[in-house]
Short mmCIF file of C-alpha atoms and ligand atoms in Angstrom, two decimals:
data_model
loop_
_atom_site.label_atom_id
_atom_site.label_comp_id
_atom_site.label_asym_id
_atom_site.label_seq_id
_atom_site.Cartn_x
_atom_site.Cartn_y
_atom_site.Cartn_z
CA MET A 1 28.22 -113.42 71.91
CA THR A 2 27.35 -114.34 75.60
CA LEU A 3 26.42 -118.07 76.57
CA ARG A 4 22.77 -116.77 76.92
CA ILE A 5 22.28 -116.00 72.83
CA ALA A 6 24.91 -119.14 72.07
CA THR A 7 22.21 -121.62 74.13
CA LEU A 8 18.96 -119.74 72.67
CA LEU A 9 20.34 -120.38 68.98
CA LEU A 10 21.41 -123.75 69.64
CA SER A 11 17.76 -124.40 71.35
CA PHE A 12 16.64 -122.96 68.35
CA LEU A 13 18.32 -124.39 65.75
CA ALA A 14 17.57 -128.00 67.37
CA THR A 15 14.03 -127.64 66.71
CA ALA A 16 14.42 -126.76 63.56
CA LEU A 17 15.92 -129.05 63.09
CA SER A 18 13.71 -131.61 64.39
CA ALA A 19 11.01 -130.20 62.61
CA GLN A 20 12.97 -130.95 58.97
CA GLU A 21 14.04 -134.30 60.39
CA ARG A 22 10.54 -135.54 60.80
CA ASP A 23 9.94 -138.26 58.69
CA VAL A 24 6.31 -138.60 56.90
CA VAL A 25 5.68 -143.04 56.26
CA ILE A 26 2.40 -143.10 54.40
CA THR A 27 1.09 -146.20 53.75
CA GLY A 28 -2.25 -147.96 52.72
CA GLY A 29 -3.72 -147.10 49.48
CA TRP A 30 -2.31 -147.45 46.00
CA LEU A 31 0.64 -145.62 44.47
CA PHE A 32 1.42 -144.12 40.57
CA THR A 33 4.56 -143.04 40.70
CA ALA A 34 4.54 -141.95 36.57
CA THR A 35 7.33 -143.76 35.89
CA GLY A 36 4.84 -146.58 34.65
CA ASN A 37 1.26 -146.87 33.37
CA ASP A 38 0.20 -148.62 36.00
CA ARG A 39 -1.47 -147.92 39.73
CA ILE A 40 -0.11 -150.95 42.51
CA ARG A 41 -0.45 -151.38 45.59
CA ASN A 42 1.27 -148.82 47.67
CA PRO A 43 3.99 -150.79 49.00
CA GLY A 44 5.19 -147.53 51.99
CA ILE A 45 6.51 -144.35 51.37
CA VAL A 46 9.44 -142.85 53.85
CA ILE A 47 9.67 -139.46 53.38
CA ARG A 48 12.63 -138.19 55.38
CA ALA A 49 14.27 -134.06 54.90
CA GLY A 50 11.80 -133.14 51.91
CA LYS A 51 12.72 -136.76 49.71
CA PHE A 52 11.64 -139.84 49.03
CA LEU A 53 13.70 -142.35 51.36
CA ARG A 54 12.03 -144.99 50.91
CA VAL A 55 9.01 -146.59 48.43
CA GLY A 56 8.98 -150.09 49.44
CA GLY A 57 11.66 -152.05 51.33
CA ASP A 58 12.32 -151.53 54.21
CA LEU A 59 9.70 -149.35 56.05
CA SER A 60 11.19 -149.32 59.92
CA VAL A 61 14.37 -146.64 59.38
CA ALA A 62 11.25 -144.57 59.93
CA LEU A 63 12.43 -142.25 62.94
CA PRO A 64 10.33 -142.99 66.39
CA ASN A 65 8.63 -139.45 65.77
CA ALA A 66 7.29 -139.78 62.62
CA GLU A 67 4.16 -138.25 61.12
CA ARG A 68 2.05 -141.12 59.84
CA VAL A 69 -0.36 -141.42 57.00
CA ALA A 70 -2.53 -143.80 56.59
CA LEU A 71 -4.61 -144.13 52.94
CA ALA A 72 -7.93 -145.83 53.00
CA ASP A 73 -8.06 -148.22 50.68
CA SER A 74 -9.95 -145.69 47.77
CA GLU A 75 -6.90 -143.70 47.28
CA THR A 76 -4.37 -143.03 45.24
CA VAL A 77 -1.07 -140.95 45.60
CA ILE A 78 0.25 -139.67 42.58
CA PRO A 79 3.35 -137.03 41.89
CA GLY A 80 3.40 -133.43 42.72
CA MET A 81 1.59 -131.66 39.46
CA PHE A 82 2.86 -128.94 37.27
CA ASP A 83 1.26 -126.19 36.15
CA LEU A 84 3.59 -125.21 32.98
CA HIS A 85 1.20 -122.54 31.63
CA ALA A 86 0.79 -120.92 35.37
CA HIS A 87 -0.63 -117.40 35.18
CA TYR A 88 -1.25 -115.89 38.83
CA ALA A 89 -2.83 -113.42 36.52
CA VAL A 90 -6.50 -112.62 37.12
CA GLU A 91 -8.24 -109.58 35.43
CA LEU A 92 -11.35 -108.70 37.46
CA PHE A 93 -11.65 -105.21 36.06
CA GLY A 94 -11.37 -106.26 32.36
CA ALA A 95 -8.94 -103.10 32.38
CA GLY A 96 -5.44 -105.60 32.22
CA ARG A 97 -4.27 -109.21 34.52
CA LYS A 98 -2.82 -108.40 37.99
CA ASP A 99 -0.89 -111.12 39.16
CA GLU A 100 -2.70 -112.16 42.40
CA THR A 101 -0.60 -113.46 45.18
CA VAL A 102 -2.75 -113.79 48.01
CA ALA A 103 -4.95 -116.45 47.58
CA TYR A 104 -3.38 -118.33 44.36
CA PRO A 105 -0.30 -119.67 45.90
CA SER A 106 -2.74 -122.02 48.42
CA LEU A 107 -4.95 -122.46 46.26
CA PHE A 108 -2.41 -124.26 43.67
CA VAL A 109 -1.28 -126.09 46.47
CA ALA A 110 -4.53 -127.13 47.58
CA ASN A 111 -5.45 -128.67 43.96
CA GLY A 112 -2.78 -130.62 43.94
CA VAL A 113 -0.17 -128.37 42.24
CA THR A 114 3.32 -128.39 43.84
CA SER A 115 5.06 -126.83 40.73
CA THR A 116 4.33 -124.32 38.77
CA PHE A 117 5.79 -122.06 35.82
CA PRO A 118 4.06 -118.29 35.12
CA ALA A 119 4.81 -117.57 31.88
CA GLY A 120 5.05 -114.29 31.60
CA GLU A 121 4.47 -112.22 34.77
CA MET A 122 3.26 -108.99 34.99
CA ASP A 123 4.88 -108.38 37.66
CA PRO A 124 8.34 -110.14 37.82
CA THR A 125 9.72 -107.98 41.29
CA VAL A 126 6.73 -108.90 43.19
CA MET A 127 6.33 -112.55 41.87
CA ARG A 128 9.85 -113.29 42.81
CA GLU A 129 9.63 -111.42 46.25
CA LEU A 130 6.55 -114.23 46.46
CA ARG A 131 8.76 -116.96 45.50
CA ILE A 132 11.86 -115.86 48.35
CA ARG A 133 8.70 -115.86 50.80
CA ILE A 134 7.18 -119.38 49.73
CA GLU A 135 10.78 -120.47 50.23
CA ASN A 136 11.80 -119.43 53.25
CA GLY A 137 8.71 -120.77 54.47
CA GLY A 138 6.75 -117.84 55.39
CA GLU A 139 4.08 -118.72 53.27
CA PRO A 140 1.90 -121.94 51.61
CA GLY A 141 3.12 -121.94 48.09
CA PRO A 142 3.88 -124.25 44.99
CA ARG A 143 7.41 -124.39 43.79
CA LEU A 144 7.59 -121.07 41.88
CA LEU A 145 10.53 -121.56 38.39
CA ASN A 146 9.93 -117.70 37.59
CA SER A 147 9.36 -117.14 34.20
CA GLY A 148 10.58 -112.88 34.64
CA PRO A 149 8.97 -110.96 31.98
CA TYR A 150 7.88 -111.44 28.63
CA PHE A 151 10.16 -111.33 25.88
CA GLY A 152 8.48 -109.44 23.05
CA THR A 153 5.91 -107.16 22.69
CA ALA A 154 4.19 -108.75 24.97
CA ARG A 155 6.28 -107.02 27.53
CA PRO A 156 5.08 -103.10 27.93
CA GLY A 157 7.16 -100.77 26.81
CA TRP A 158 9.26 -103.52 24.70
CA ASP A 159 11.67 -101.46 22.44
CA ARG A 160 11.49 -103.12 18.80
CA ASP A 161 14.94 -101.67 17.64
CA ILE A 162 16.52 -103.93 20.99
CA THR A 163 19.77 -105.45 20.06
CA ALA A 164 20.78 -108.89 20.51
CA GLN A 165 23.61 -107.37 23.55
CA GLN A 166 20.62 -105.69 24.99
CA ILE A 167 19.02 -109.33 25.29
CA TYR A 168 21.48 -110.82 26.01
CA ASP A 169 22.17 -108.63 29.29
CA ASP A 170 17.99 -108.78 30.19
CA VAL A 171 18.37 -112.61 30.18
CA ASP A 172 21.79 -112.24 32.74
CA HIS A 173 19.55 -110.02 34.89
CA TRP A 174 16.61 -112.04 35.52
CA ALA A 175 18.92 -115.20 35.59
CA GLU A 176 20.49 -113.47 37.94
CA LEU A 177 17.30 -112.60 40.11
CA GLY A 178 16.63 -116.66 39.86
CA VAL A 179 14.36 -117.42 36.91
CA LYS A 180 13.89 -120.76 35.88
CA GLY A 181 12.95 -120.22 32.56
CA PHE A 182 11.87 -117.37 29.86
CA LYS A 183 8.63 -116.94 27.43
CA ALA A 184 8.40 -115.17 24.64
CA LYS A 185 4.81 -113.35 23.08
CA GLY A 186 4.72 -111.24 19.99
CA ILE A 187 9.20 -111.84 19.34
CA ALA A 188 10.74 -111.77 15.88
CA PRO A 189 13.53 -114.12 15.07
CA ASP A 190 16.38 -112.14 15.52
CA GLU A 191 14.94 -111.84 18.86
CA LEU A 192 14.25 -115.17 19.66
CA ARG A 193 17.92 -116.31 18.57
CA ALA A 194 19.43 -113.97 20.51
CA LEU A 195 16.87 -115.19 23.48
CA ILE A 196 17.32 -118.78 23.10
CA GLU A 197 21.59 -118.24 22.80
CA ARG A 198 21.63 -116.48 26.21
CA ALA A 199 18.92 -118.15 28.48
CA HIS A 200 21.15 -121.75 27.29
CA PHE A 201 24.07 -119.61 28.46
CA HIS A 202 22.66 -119.89 31.72
CA GLY A 203 21.60 -123.31 31.70
CA LEU A 204 17.52 -122.37 31.39
CA THR A 205 14.66 -122.80 29.16
CA VAL A 206 12.65 -120.90 26.52
CA THR A 207 9.00 -121.29 25.71
CA GLY A 208 7.34 -119.12 23.37
CA HIS A 209 3.83 -118.29 22.15
CA LEU A 210 4.34 -117.49 18.34
CA ASP A 211 2.93 -117.20 15.36
CA SER A 212 2.35 -118.47 11.78
CA GLY A 213 5.64 -116.27 10.41
CA ASN A 214 3.94 -113.43 9.28
CA ARG A 215 4.32 -109.76 10.02
CA ASN A 216 8.13 -111.06 11.42
CA SER A 217 6.24 -113.43 13.92
CA VAL A 218 7.85 -117.03 14.49
CA ASN A 219 6.74 -120.38 13.14
CA PRO A 220 7.04 -122.73 15.98
CA ARG A 221 8.49 -124.49 13.43
CA ASP A 222 11.95 -122.31 12.75
CA ALA A 223 12.20 -121.58 16.63
CA ILE A 224 12.02 -125.08 17.62
CA LEU A 225 15.32 -125.40 14.57
CA MET A 226 16.56 -122.53 16.89
CA GLY A 227 16.69 -124.68 19.64
CA ILE A 228 13.91 -123.51 21.11
CA ASP A 229 12.99 -125.68 24.10
CA ARG A 230 8.75 -125.70 24.46
CA ILE A 231 6.36 -124.14 22.78
CA GLU A 232 2.35 -123.16 23.84
CA HIS A 233 -0.33 -123.56 22.25
CA PHE A 234 -0.34 -124.44 18.60
CA MET A 235 2.58 -126.50 17.25
CA GLY A 236 2.52 -124.90 13.61
CA GLY A 237 4.17 -125.25 10.74
CA ASP A 238 3.90 -125.88 6.72
CA ALA A 239 0.25 -125.38 8.17
CA PHE A 240 0.72 -122.07 9.68
CA THR A 241 1.68 -120.21 5.87
CA ALA A 242 2.32 -117.14 6.43
CA ASP A 243 0.29 -114.78 4.97
CA LYS A 244 -2.24 -115.53 7.71
CA SER A 245 -2.11 -115.25 11.65
CA ALA A 246 -1.71 -118.32 12.95
CA TYR A 247 -5.14 -118.74 14.32
CA ALA A 248 -6.57 -117.59 11.03
CA SER A 249 -5.35 -120.95 10.04
CA TYR A 250 -5.91 -122.70 13.35
CA GLU A 251 -9.50 -122.46 13.38
CA ARG A 252 -10.84 -125.35 11.11
CA MET A 253 -7.70 -127.28 11.09
CA THR A 254 -6.84 -131.13 10.33
CA PHE A 255 -4.03 -133.01 11.18
CA ASP A 256 -4.06 -136.53 8.94
CA THR A 257 -1.88 -134.01 6.52
CA PRO A 258 1.59 -134.51 5.43
CA GLU A 259 2.24 -130.79 7.38
CA PHE A 260 1.06 -132.68 10.52
CA LYS A 261 2.87 -135.64 10.08
CA ARG A 262 6.45 -133.22 9.37
CA ILE A 263 5.69 -130.95 12.28
CA ALA A 264 4.99 -134.07 14.21
CA GLU A 265 8.35 -135.66 13.37
CA LEU A 266 10.16 -132.67 13.78
CA TYR A 267 9.43 -132.05 18.19
CA LYS A 268 9.90 -135.70 18.29
CA ARG A 269 13.48 -135.09 17.02
CA ALA A 270 14.81 -131.70 18.39
CA HIS A 271 12.93 -133.00 21.98
CA THR A 272 10.36 -130.24 21.73
CA ASN A 273 7.71 -129.50 24.58
CA PHE A 274 4.44 -128.83 23.64
CA ASP A 275 2.10 -127.07 26.02
CA ALA A 276 -1.17 -127.46 25.23
CA THR A 277 -3.28 -125.18 26.95
CA LEU A 278 -6.68 -126.89 25.77
CA SER A 279 -8.80 -125.04 28.21
CA ALA A 280 -7.44 -121.59 27.88
CA TYR A 281 -9.31 -122.12 24.74
CA GLY A 282 -12.38 -122.94 25.83
CA TYR A 283 -12.76 -120.50 28.48
CA TYR A 284 -12.76 -118.01 25.95
CA GLY A 285 -15.38 -119.89 24.07
CA LYS A 286 -18.38 -121.31 24.96
CA ARG A 287 -17.05 -123.22 28.39
CA ASP A 288 -18.05 -126.93 27.50
CA PRO A 289 -19.85 -127.69 30.36
CA ASP A 290 -18.51 -130.80 30.46
CA VAL A 291 -15.26 -129.31 31.40
CA PHE A 292 -16.01 -125.98 32.88
CA THR A 293 -17.71 -126.98 36.01
CA TYR A 294 -17.44 -125.87 39.88
CA PHE A 295 -16.76 -128.43 42.33
CA VAL A 296 -15.69 -125.94 44.70
CA ASP A 297 -17.76 -122.79 44.93
CA GLU A 298 -14.87 -121.04 43.63
CA LYS A 299 -15.98 -117.60 43.95
CA LYS A 300 -16.16 -117.77 48.30
CA PHE A 301 -12.64 -117.09 47.38
CA LEU A 302 -13.34 -113.93 46.06
CA THR A 303 -13.93 -110.81 48.78
CA PRO A 304 -17.49 -109.97 49.31
CA TYR A 305 -17.74 -106.55 48.05
CA MET A 306 -15.90 -108.33 44.73
CA ARG A 307 -18.43 -111.16 44.34
CA SER A 308 -21.14 -108.86 43.97
CA VAL A 309 -19.10 -106.85 41.32
CA ILE A 310 -19.12 -109.91 39.60
CA ASP A 311 -22.58 -111.36 40.23
CA ALA A 312 -24.17 -107.53 38.70
CA ARG A 313 -21.99 -108.23 35.56
CA GLN A 314 -23.97 -108.84 31.79
CA PRO A 315 -22.96 -112.16 31.20
CA ARG A 316 -19.54 -112.43 28.80
CA GLN A 317 -19.14 -112.69 25.26
CA VAL A 318 -18.00 -115.85 23.98
CA ASN A 319 -15.20 -115.98 21.50
CA GLN A 320 -16.33 -118.14 18.73
CA GLN A 321 -13.04 -118.34 17.23
CA PHE A 322 -11.43 -119.53 20.46
CA GLU A 323 -14.32 -122.06 20.62
CA ASN A 324 -13.36 -123.56 17.34
CA ILE A 325 -9.82 -123.43 18.22
CA TYR A 326 -10.69 -125.47 21.00
CA TRP A 327 -12.18 -128.43 19.49
CA THR A 328 -9.61 -128.18 16.92
CA LYS A 329 -6.64 -128.60 19.62
CA ARG A 330 -8.29 -131.38 21.49
CA LYS A 331 -7.75 -133.36 17.58
CA GLU A 332 -4.26 -132.00 17.61
CA ILE A 333 -2.95 -133.22 20.54
CA LYS A 334 -4.93 -136.87 20.30
CA ALA A 335 -3.34 -137.15 16.49
CA PHE A 336 0.39 -135.70 18.36
CA TYR A 337 -0.57 -138.05 21.79
CA ASP A 338 -0.67 -140.91 18.46
CA ALA A 339 2.08 -140.02 16.90
CA GLY A 340 4.41 -140.83 18.96
CA GLY A 341 4.35 -137.12 21.06
CA GLY A 342 3.10 -138.90 24.71
CA ASP A 343 6.36 -137.49 26.40
CA LEU A 344 6.31 -134.26 25.16
CA ILE A 345 3.18 -132.86 26.09
CA THR A 346 2.91 -130.74 29.30
CA LEU A 347 0.10 -129.51 31.40
CA GLY A 348 -0.42 -125.75 31.10
CA THR A 349 -3.66 -123.51 32.37
CA ASP A 350 -2.86 -120.19 30.93
CA HIS A 351 -6.36 -118.51 31.04
CA PRO A 352 -6.05 -115.09 33.69
CA SER A 353 -9.38 -115.20 35.38
CA TRP A 354 -12.56 -112.85 35.64
CA GLY A 355 -13.52 -113.70 38.54
CA GLU A 356 -14.64 -117.43 37.76
CA PHE A 357 -12.82 -120.91 37.06
CA PHE A 358 -9.78 -119.09 39.12
CA THR A 359 -6.31 -120.64 37.15
CA PRO A 360 -5.29 -123.14 40.67
CA PHE A 361 -8.42 -124.98 39.74
CA SER A 362 -8.52 -124.96 35.77
CA VAL A 363 -5.68 -127.51 36.22
CA HIS A 364 -8.57 -130.09 36.40
CA ARG A 365 -9.70 -128.52 33.74
CA GLU A 366 -7.28 -128.85 31.19
CA LEU A 367 -6.69 -132.30 32.65
CA LEU A 368 -10.22 -133.49 31.48
CA SER A 369 -9.80 -132.07 28.07
CA LEU A 370 -6.42 -133.93 27.79
CA SER A 371 -8.46 -136.89 29.14
CA ARG A 372 -11.68 -136.05 26.20
CA SER A 373 -9.76 -135.45 23.77
CA GLY A 374 -8.67 -139.52 24.02
CA ILE A 375 -5.18 -139.42 25.76
CA PRO A 376 -5.31 -142.83 28.54
CA ASN A 377 -5.54 -141.36 31.83
CA ALA A 378 -2.55 -142.36 32.88
CA ALA A 379 -0.62 -140.66 30.29
CA VAL A 380 -2.43 -138.05 31.15
CA LEU A 381 -1.23 -138.10 34.49
CA ARG A 382 2.47 -138.55 33.25
CA ILE A 383 1.53 -135.47 31.56
CA ALA A 384 0.75 -133.74 33.84
CA THR A 385 3.82 -134.98 36.45
CA ILE A 386 7.17 -136.00 34.78
CA ASN A 387 6.74 -134.50 31.39
CA GLY A 388 6.36 -131.18 33.09
CA ALA A 389 9.67 -131.73 35.59
CA ARG A 390 11.83 -133.09 32.31
CA ALA A 391 10.39 -129.96 30.72
CA MET A 392 11.71 -127.77 32.97
CA GLY A 393 14.92 -129.87 33.56
CA PHE A 394 14.17 -130.97 36.39
CA GLY A 395 13.21 -134.24 35.59
CA ASP A 396 15.99 -135.87 37.56
CA ARG A 397 14.59 -134.07 41.26
CA LEU A 398 10.95 -133.93 40.34
CA GLY A 399 7.55 -135.42 38.89
CA SER A 400 7.40 -138.99 39.87
CA ILE A 401 7.83 -140.88 43.50
CA GLU A 402 10.99 -142.72 43.56
CA VAL A 403 13.93 -142.82 46.02
CA GLY A 404 15.84 -140.22 46.20
CA LYS A 405 13.71 -137.60 44.53
CA TRP A 406 11.77 -134.32 46.30
CA ALA A 407 8.79 -135.86 48.10
CA ASP A 408 5.61 -133.95 46.42
CA LEU A 409 3.31 -135.62 46.17
CA VAL A 410 -0.79 -136.06 46.05
CA VAL A 411 -3.34 -138.11 47.84
CA VAL A 412 -6.13 -137.99 45.69
CA ARG A 413 -10.01 -139.98 46.86
CA GLY A 414 -10.21 -142.99 43.95
CA ASN A 415 -8.93 -143.77 41.14
CA PRO A 416 -7.67 -141.44 38.76
CA LEU A 417 -6.78 -143.92 36.16
CA ALA A 418 -10.41 -144.76 35.96
CA ASP A 419 -11.84 -141.23 36.04
CA ILE A 420 -9.51 -138.45 35.80
CA ARG A 421 -11.85 -136.05 37.72
CA ARG A 422 -10.45 -137.76 40.98
CA THR A 423 -8.07 -135.81 41.29
CA ARG A 424 -10.75 -132.88 42.47
CA GLN A 425 -10.55 -132.08 45.77
CA PRO A 426 -7.59 -133.87 46.58
CA ARG A 427 -7.09 -135.04 50.88
CA LEU A 428 -3.72 -134.44 51.41
CA VAL A 429 -1.08 -132.86 49.52
CA VAL A 430 2.71 -132.81 50.58
CA LYS A 431 5.19 -130.23 48.80
CA ALA A 432 9.28 -130.66 49.86
CA GLY A 433 8.13 -133.83 53.20
CA ARG A 434 5.75 -130.57 54.23
CA VAL A 435 2.07 -132.03 54.58
CA TYR A 436 -0.41 -129.57 53.27
CA ASP A 437 -4.83 -130.30 54.11
CA PRO A 438 -6.08 -128.84 50.73
CA ASP A 439 -9.25 -128.27 53.17
CA ALA A 440 -7.77 -125.98 55.44
CA LEU A 441 -5.48 -124.06 53.02
CA MET A 442 -9.10 -123.32 51.12
CA THR A 443 -10.32 -122.52 54.34
CA SER A 444 -7.78 -119.53 55.00
CA VAL A 445 -7.95 -117.96 51.63
CA GLU A 446 -11.63 -116.96 51.39
CA GLY A 447 -12.94 -114.22 50.74
CA LYS A 448 -9.20 -112.97 50.46
CA ILE A 449 -9.38 -112.20 45.87
CA GLY A 450 -10.02 -108.66 44.64
CA PRO A 451 -10.54 -105.28 47.36
CA ALA A 452 -12.80 -105.29 49.50
CA SER A 453 -14.41 -101.98 48.85
CA ALA A 454 -15.22 -100.01 45.97
CA ALA A 455 -12.24 -97.72 47.63
CA ASP A 456 -9.93 -100.44 47.33
CA THR A 457 -10.30 -100.65 43.20
CA ALA A 458 -7.00 -98.75 42.65
CA ALA A 459 -5.46 -101.79 44.43
CA TRP A 460 -6.27 -103.80 41.67
CA ALA A 461 -6.30 -101.68 38.67
CA PRO A 462 -4.16 -103.49 36.12
CA THR A 463 -0.33 -103.46 37.86
CA PRO A 464 1.28 -100.42 35.79
CA ARG A 465 2.54 -103.05 33.24
CA GLY A 466 5.48 -103.23 35.65
CA ALA A 467 7.58 -105.20 33.27
CA PRO A 468 10.57 -103.02 33.36
CA ARG A 469 12.02 -102.58 29.85
CA PRO A 470 14.56 -104.07 28.28
CA ARG A 471 18.03 -103.28 30.10
CA SER A 472 19.95 -101.31 27.22
ZN1 ZN B 501 0.16 -117.05 28.71
#
């Protein structure tokens, strides 16, 4: 190589290194580390090379060119949040879901969500490419813990005659492509057993949207006995009888029962996580007016054309069963918390937006639903942070503010322990030591969701059921 190129390369490397090496120092305000229940005076935080170097102690170790952030006395630092059922999918035309990769990544970060598990991707290839662009610093976005395609009939073209070997091969394929966990939906017992076995072989987790056990489905109880890592939506157990669908049993279920006691004990014994996804059911139901409010004008993220289409739409139909389940779920999650399951609960939003109440903002709706269920706010914040990190196998690197962990944090305006709604509209967000301005992120994606004109709508038709068939 010529001297000139070598010199250029060296100076490029030096610049990259110094950019990366620029420390961040955060002083003032309050700190909720998620290692306990308390908010303390922020003892000072030094971030170096994407990790927490100091939390308290000698802050003078910070390099002279450090980026310094002074917090107001009203502000609180919390760890970056996790959404473990973070569909990027929108369903703008009622014709199927499509992964939204333009605005959602920025909107997640702007809402304080620094890690997402999509829990079943419509187009795993597009989502993998998005992860790579985010990781390379090409665009802002959370840590995208890819899930790959669904395993089960939720994947278009899923073959009910699939063999265990075909499932192994398919898991190997997606593991090689960097997914961080798998999601089963509409899966049969033998298929789930093979999925769990092979995912664990790769050190990856499995979660499932399951059923009662009717029609060759799997009751969460039986999945836990197979070794599944997490359960979505409902806890399952003997109260979900196999003679009817899970939702039919769930609608008016009560939890002061021996059946509930048994299933709660099983979760604790097996250390299985439960992703409650409360607000998803509220979204399909009557939209509890306490939870479904706008704190940002979310429709401004639609293109003007898309907004006009949505504003002209007839009012949607309320799903009364989901409305009933929403209120039932609030009792269930509190009962599980009271039964000692607090460390096992995770946060998941799980709803494809029809053009309102976008998923990244719904993280705050889920936090409020959990809080309104009667779970103390400190526990709600741990659910959104350290519990999510542990559930995905990242508990040693993420989820709390501790020396040596990756530096993901959110500065919120106020005390979320007193009012969980203070997590909304954070002042700033740090991911891997990089500081983001939520307002700037939001501005950058205004008018971006949906087609720009009627002529463009074909591009926003649902992905042609993009998930490839299981490999054979
Ligand atoms: Zn889902």
